[in-house]
PDB file of C-alpha atoms in Angstrom:
ATOM      1  CA  ASP A1127      80.678  76.439 107.506  1.00  0.00           C
ATOM      2  CA  ALA A1128      81.924  79.788 106.310  1.00  0.00           C
ATOM      3  CA  VAL A1129      83.176  82.008 109.086  1.00  0.00           C
ATOM      4  CA  ARG A1130      80.809  84.923 109.545  1.00  0.00           C
ATOM      5  CA  LYS A1131      82.480  88.299 109.676  1.00  0.00           C
ATOM      6  CA  LEU A1132      80.886  91.437 111.049  1.00  0.00           C
ATOM      7  CA  THR A1133      80.571  94.278 108.590  1.00  0.00           C
ATOM      8  CA  GLU A1134      79.444  97.878 108.918  1.00  0.00           C
ATOM      9  CA  VAL A1135      75.790  98.568 108.189  1.00  0.00           C
ATOM     10  CA  SER A1136      74.583 102.167 107.917  1.00  0.00           C
ATOM     11  CA  LEU A1137      71.167 103.375 108.978  1.00  0.00           C
ATOM     12  CA  PRO A1138      69.346 106.340 107.382  1.00  0.00           C
ATOM     13  CA  ASN A1139      70.140 108.455 110.476  1.00  0.00           C
ATOM     14  CA  ASP A1140      73.886 107.821 109.904  1.00  0.00           C
ATOM     15  CA  THR A1141      74.162 105.381 112.807  1.00  0.00           C
ATOM     16  CA  LYS A1142      76.684 102.640 112.010  1.00  0.00           C
ATOM     17  CA  LEU A1143      76.117  99.055 113.168  1.00  0.00           C
ATOM     18  CA  GLN A1144      78.407  96.043 113.272  1.00  0.00           C
ATOM     19  CA  ALA A1145      76.335  93.192 111.839  1.00  0.00           C
ATOM     20  CA  TYR A1146      76.558  90.044 109.748  1.00  0.00           C
ATOM     21  CA  PRO A1147      75.884  90.399 106.015  1.00  0.00           C
ATOM     22  CA  GLY A1148      72.458  88.894 105.417  1.00  0.00           C
ATOM     23  CA  GLY A1149      71.775  88.765 109.172  1.00  0.00           C
ATOM     24  CA  ILE A1150      68.678  89.983 110.976  1.00  0.00           C
ATOM     25  CA  GLU A1151      69.776  93.636 110.960  1.00  0.00           C
ATOM     26  CA  ASP A1152      70.433  93.603 107.204  1.00  0.00           C
ATOM     27  CA  GLN A1153      67.132  91.817 106.526  1.00  0.00           C
ATOM     28  CA  LEU A1154      65.110  94.192 108.723  1.00  0.00           C
ATOM     29  CA  ILE A1155      66.576  97.374 107.248  1.00  0.00           C
ATOM     30  CA  LYS A1156      65.944  96.205 103.670  1.00  0.00           C
ATOM     31  CA  TYR A1157      62.414  95.087 104.515  1.00  0.00           C
ATOM     32  CA  ILE A1158      61.475  98.273 106.414  1.00  0.00           C
ATOM     33  CA  GLN A1159      62.587 100.318 103.398  1.00  0.00           C
ATOM     34  CA  SER A1160      60.749  98.105 100.887  1.00  0.00           C
ATOM     35  CA  ASP A1161      57.411  98.637  99.166  1.00  0.00           C
ATOM     36  CA  GLU A1162      56.500  95.131 100.331  1.00  0.00           C
ATOM     37  CA  TYR A1163      56.508  96.408 103.945  1.00  0.00           C
ATOM     38  CA  LYS A1164      54.953  99.777 103.146  1.00  0.00           C
ATOM     39  CA  ASN A1165      52.041  98.067 101.349  1.00  0.00           C
ATOM     40  CA  ALA A1166      51.672  95.109 103.716  1.00  0.00           C
ATOM     41  CA  THR A1167      48.506  94.644 105.691  1.00  0.00           C
ATOM     42  CA  ALA A1168      48.634  93.826 109.403  1.00  0.00           C
ATOM     43  CA  GLU A1169      47.503  90.301 108.466  1.00  0.00           C
ATOM     44  CA  GLU A1170      50.344  89.849 105.928  1.00  0.00           C
ATOM     45  CA  LEU A1171      52.915  91.008 108.478  1.00  0.00           C
ATOM     46  CA  LYS A1172      51.884  88.152 110.812  1.00  0.00           C
ATOM     47  CA  GLU A1173      53.580  85.695 108.447  1.00  0.00           C
ATOM     48  CA  LYS A1174      56.928  87.527 108.057  1.00  0.00           C
ATOM     49  CA  TRP A1175      59.263  86.775 110.973  1.00  0.00           C
ATOM     50  CA  PHE A1176      62.962  87.648 111.254  1.00  0.00           C
ATOM     51  CA  ASP A1177      65.117  85.343 113.363  1.00  0.00           C
ATOM     52  CA  PHE A1178      67.836  86.695 115.625  1.00  0.00           C
ATOM     53  CA  ASP A1179      71.114  85.112 114.574  1.00  0.00           C
ATOM     54  CA  ASP A1180      73.279  86.166 117.502  1.00  0.00           C
ATOM     55  CA  LEU A1181      70.943  86.261 120.498  1.00  0.00           C
ATOM     56  CA  ASN A1182      71.330  83.559 123.110  1.00  0.00           C
ATOM     57  CA  PHE A1183      70.180  82.773 126.608  1.00  0.00           C
ATOM     58  CA  LYS A1184      71.995  80.980 129.376  1.00  0.00           C
ATOM     59  CA  PHE A1185      70.765  77.378 129.290  1.00  0.00           C
ATOM     60  CA  GLY A1186      67.276  76.879 130.694  1.00  0.00           C
ATOM     61  CA  THR A1187      66.964  80.514 131.833  1.00  0.00           C
ATOM     62  CA  THR A1188      65.659  83.872 130.656  1.00  0.00           C
ATOM     63  CA  GLU A1189      69.065  85.477 131.240  1.00  0.00           C
ATOM     64  CA  LEU A1190      70.507  86.849 128.032  1.00  0.00           C
ATOM     65  CA  ALA A1191      74.048  85.701 127.304  1.00  0.00           C
ATOM     66  CA  PRO A1192      76.589  88.567 127.237  1.00  0.00           C
ATOM     67  CA  GLU A1193      77.260  88.075 123.516  1.00  0.00           C
ATOM     68  CA  SER A1194      73.646  89.038 122.799  1.00  0.00           C
ATOM     69  CA  LYS A1195      74.265  92.673 123.777  1.00  0.00           C
ATOM     70  CA  ARG A1196      75.611  93.759 120.356  1.00  0.00           C
ATOM     71  CA  GLN A1197      72.628  92.456 118.429  1.00  0.00           C
ATOM     72  CA  LEU A1198      70.075  93.839 120.909  1.00  0.00           C
ATOM     73  CA  GLY A1199      71.789  97.223 120.670  1.00  0.00           C
ATOM     74  CA  ASN A1200      71.608  97.013 116.886  1.00  0.00           C
ATOM     75  CA  ILE A1201      67.888  96.212 116.954  1.00  0.00           C
ATOM     76  CA  ALA A1202      67.307  99.189 119.277  1.00  0.00           C
ATOM     77  CA  ALA A1203      69.313 101.407 116.884  1.00  0.00           C
ATOM     78  CA  ILE A1204      67.176 100.221 113.957  1.00  0.00           C
ATOM     79  CA  LEU A1205      64.010 101.076 115.887  1.00  0.00           C
ATOM     80  CA  LYS A1206      65.414 104.525 116.720  1.00  0.00           C
ATOM     81  CA  ALA A1207      66.258 105.093 113.035  1.00  0.00           C
ATOM     82  CA  PHE A1208      62.713 104.109 112.037  1.00  0.00           C
ATOM     83  CA  PRO A1209      60.531 105.610 114.809  1.00  0.00           C
ATOM     84  CA  ASP A1210      57.249 104.566 113.134  1.00  0.00           C
ATOM     85  CA  VAL A1211      58.203 100.874 113.129  1.00  0.00           C
ATOM     86  CA  LYS A1212      56.866  98.516 115.808  1.00  0.00           C
ATOM     87  CA  PHE A1213      57.930  94.939 116.564  1.00  0.00           C
ATOM     88  CA  LYS A1214      56.421  91.890 118.178  1.00  0.00           C
ATOM     89  CA  VAL A1215      58.957  89.526 119.778  1.00  0.00           C
ATOM     90  CA  GLY A1216      58.352  85.793 119.493  1.00  0.00           C
ATOM     91  CA  GLY A1217      60.056  83.055 121.505  1.00  0.00           C
ATOM     92  CA  TYR A1218      60.266  79.420 120.392  1.00  0.00           C
ATOM     93  CA  THR A1219      61.563  76.107 121.729  1.00  0.00           C
ATOM     94  CA  ASP A1220      62.271  72.710 120.257  1.00  0.00           C
ATOM     95  CA  LYS A1221      59.966  69.716 120.896  1.00  0.00           C
ATOM     96  CA  LYS A1222      62.086  68.192 123.655  1.00  0.00           C
ATOM     97  CA  GLY A1223      60.792  68.432 127.210  1.00  0.00           C
ATOM     98  CA  ASN A1224      57.496  69.347 128.819  1.00  0.00           C
ATOM     99  CA  ASP A1225      55.157  71.263 126.493  1.00  0.00           C
ATOM    100  CA  ALA A1226      53.815  73.599 129.187  1.00  0.00           C
ATOM    101  CA  ALA A1227      57.309  74.304 130.539  1.00  0.00           C
ATOM    102  CA  ASN A1228      58.559  75.031 127.005  1.00  0.00           C
ATOM    103  CA  LYS A1229      55.712  77.479 126.404  1.00  0.00           C
ATOM    104  CA  LYS A1230      56.371  79.223 129.728  1.00  0.00           C
ATOM    105  CA  LEU A1231      60.145  79.467 129.060  1.00  0.00           C
ATOM    106  CA  SER A1232      59.677  80.771 125.513  1.00  0.00           C
ATOM    107  CA  ASP A1233      57.179  83.380 126.731  1.00  0.00           C
ATOM    108  CA  ALA A1234      59.514  84.532 129.517  1.00  0.00           C
ATOM    109  CA  ARG A1235      62.409  84.741 127.033  1.00  0.00           C
ATOM    110  CA  ALA A1236      60.357  86.798 124.555  1.00  0.00           C
ATOM    111  CA  LYS A1237      59.425  89.144 127.404  1.00  0.00           C
ATOM    112  CA  ALA A1238      63.115  89.330 128.470  1.00  0.00           C
ATOM    113  CA  VAL A1239      64.029  90.528 124.962  1.00  0.00           C
ATOM    114  CA  LYS A1240      61.192  93.075 125.108  1.00  0.00           C
ATOM    115  CA  ALA A1241      62.479  94.276 128.508  1.00  0.00           C
ATOM    116  CA  ALA A1242      66.031  94.571 127.149  1.00  0.00           C
ATOM    117  CA  LEU A1243      64.735  96.707 124.268  1.00  0.00           C
ATOM    118  CA  GLU A1244      62.724  98.806 126.733  1.00  0.00           C
ATOM    119  CA  ALA A1245      65.963  99.368 128.660  1.00  0.00           C
ATOM    120  CA  GLU A1246      67.483 100.641 125.382  1.00  0.00           C
ATOM    121  CA  GLY A1247      64.739 103.290 125.197  1.00  0.00           C
ATOM    122  CA  VAL A1248      62.554 101.769 122.473  1.00  0.00           C
ATOM    123  CA  GLY A1249      59.891 100.101 124.602  1.00  0.00           C
ATOM    124  CA  ALA A1250      57.018 101.980 122.952  1.00  0.00           C
ATOM    125  CA  GLN A1251      58.044 100.368 119.658  1.00  0.00           C
ATOM    126  CA  VAL A1252      57.870  96.839 121.082  1.00  0.00           C
ATOM    127  CA  PRO A1253      54.265  96.557 122.238  1.00  0.00           C
ATOM    128  CA  GLU A1254      54.080  92.752 122.177  1.00  0.00           C
ATOM    129  CA  ALA A1255      56.103  89.707 123.198  1.00  0.00           C
ATOM    130  CA  GLU A1256      54.801  86.153 123.173  1.00  0.00           C
ATOM    131  CA  GLY A1257      56.183  82.673 123.599  1.00  0.00           C
ATOM    132  CA  TYR A1258      54.972  79.898 121.337  1.00  0.00           C
ATOM    133  CA  GLY A1259      56.890  77.027 122.924  1.00  0.00           C
ATOM    134  CA  GLU A1260      57.146  74.125 120.532  1.00  0.00           C
ATOM    135  CA  GLU A1261      53.952  75.026 118.604  1.00  0.00           C
ATOM    136  CA  PHE A1262      55.894  75.828 115.400  1.00  0.00           C
ATOM    137  CA  ALA A1263      58.824  73.440 115.908  1.00  0.00           C
ATOM    138  CA  LYS A1264      59.615  71.425 112.788  1.00  0.00           C
ATOM    139  CA  VAL A1265      62.378  69.064 113.954  1.00  0.00           C
ATOM    140  CA  ALA A1266      61.503  65.764 115.668  1.00  0.00           C
ATOM    141  CA  GLU A1267      61.912  65.526 119.442  1.00  0.00           C
ATOM    142  CA  ASP A1268      64.306  62.568 119.036  1.00  0.00           C
ATOM    143  CA  ALA A1269      66.587  64.405 116.551  1.00  0.00           C
ATOM    144  CA  SER A1270      70.057  65.462 117.661  1.00  0.00           C
ATOM    145  CA  ASP A1271      70.512  68.588 119.759  1.00  0.00           C
ATOM    146  CA  GLU A1272      72.284  70.215 116.801  1.00  0.00           C
ATOM    147  CA  GLU A1273      69.337  69.474 114.491  1.00  0.00           C
ATOM    148  CA  ARG A1274      66.777  70.777 117.025  1.00  0.00           C
ATOM    149  CA  ALA A1275      68.730  74.035 117.467  1.00  0.00           C
ATOM    150  CA  SER A1276      66.911  75.615 114.501  1.00  0.00           C
ATOM    151  CA  ASP A1277      63.636  75.420 116.449  1.00  0.00           C
ATOM    152  CA  ARG A1278      65.117  77.187 119.503  1.00  0.00           C
ATOM    153  CA  LYS A1279      64.980  80.814 118.476  1.00  0.00           C
ATOM    154  CA  THR A1280      63.806  84.314 119.177  1.00  0.00           C
ATOM    155  CA  SER A1281      62.311  86.318 116.341  1.00  0.00           C
ATOM    156  CA  VAL A1282      60.645  89.629 115.600  1.00  0.00           C
ATOM    157  CA  ARG A1283      57.975  90.670 113.181  1.00  0.00           C
ATOM    158  CA  LEU A1284      56.701  94.076 112.283  1.00  0.00           C
ATOM    159  CA  VAL A1285      53.259  95.196 113.414  1.00  0.00           C
ATOM    160  CA  LYS A1286      51.075  98.004 112.163  1.00  0.00           C
TER     161      LYS A1286
END
């Protein structure tokens, strides 16, 4: 695995972010500025999710890990730079464990991200947060923890 290095990303309002090249911040900024986004219908946007790549929770809880602060701050800065943009937060789990408990945990985690963004002053731009549990998980329940990690994520999509 190549070591990821933070690089400076500039927003249209001259705010500078520390983010990974090709990471969620980079992807969101390019997409928000694209014709694809400008011309997208609300229905088309439902299929275009962006996965956080540096947002973690303490195991089995809705408490954001301290290292998540930078990326949440960056997402808030992106929303401030693009005041017309709105996000929906989605939470996901792997297939391991109780389905109902997974759905409840993923929903609480999505709402924790929404609350963290509200605390950053961009709550009006994050009108929705929903947990999907293991509904969209692709990796088998009996796969290794490392393999299932790709299903345990928090994502955002744009809404119109």
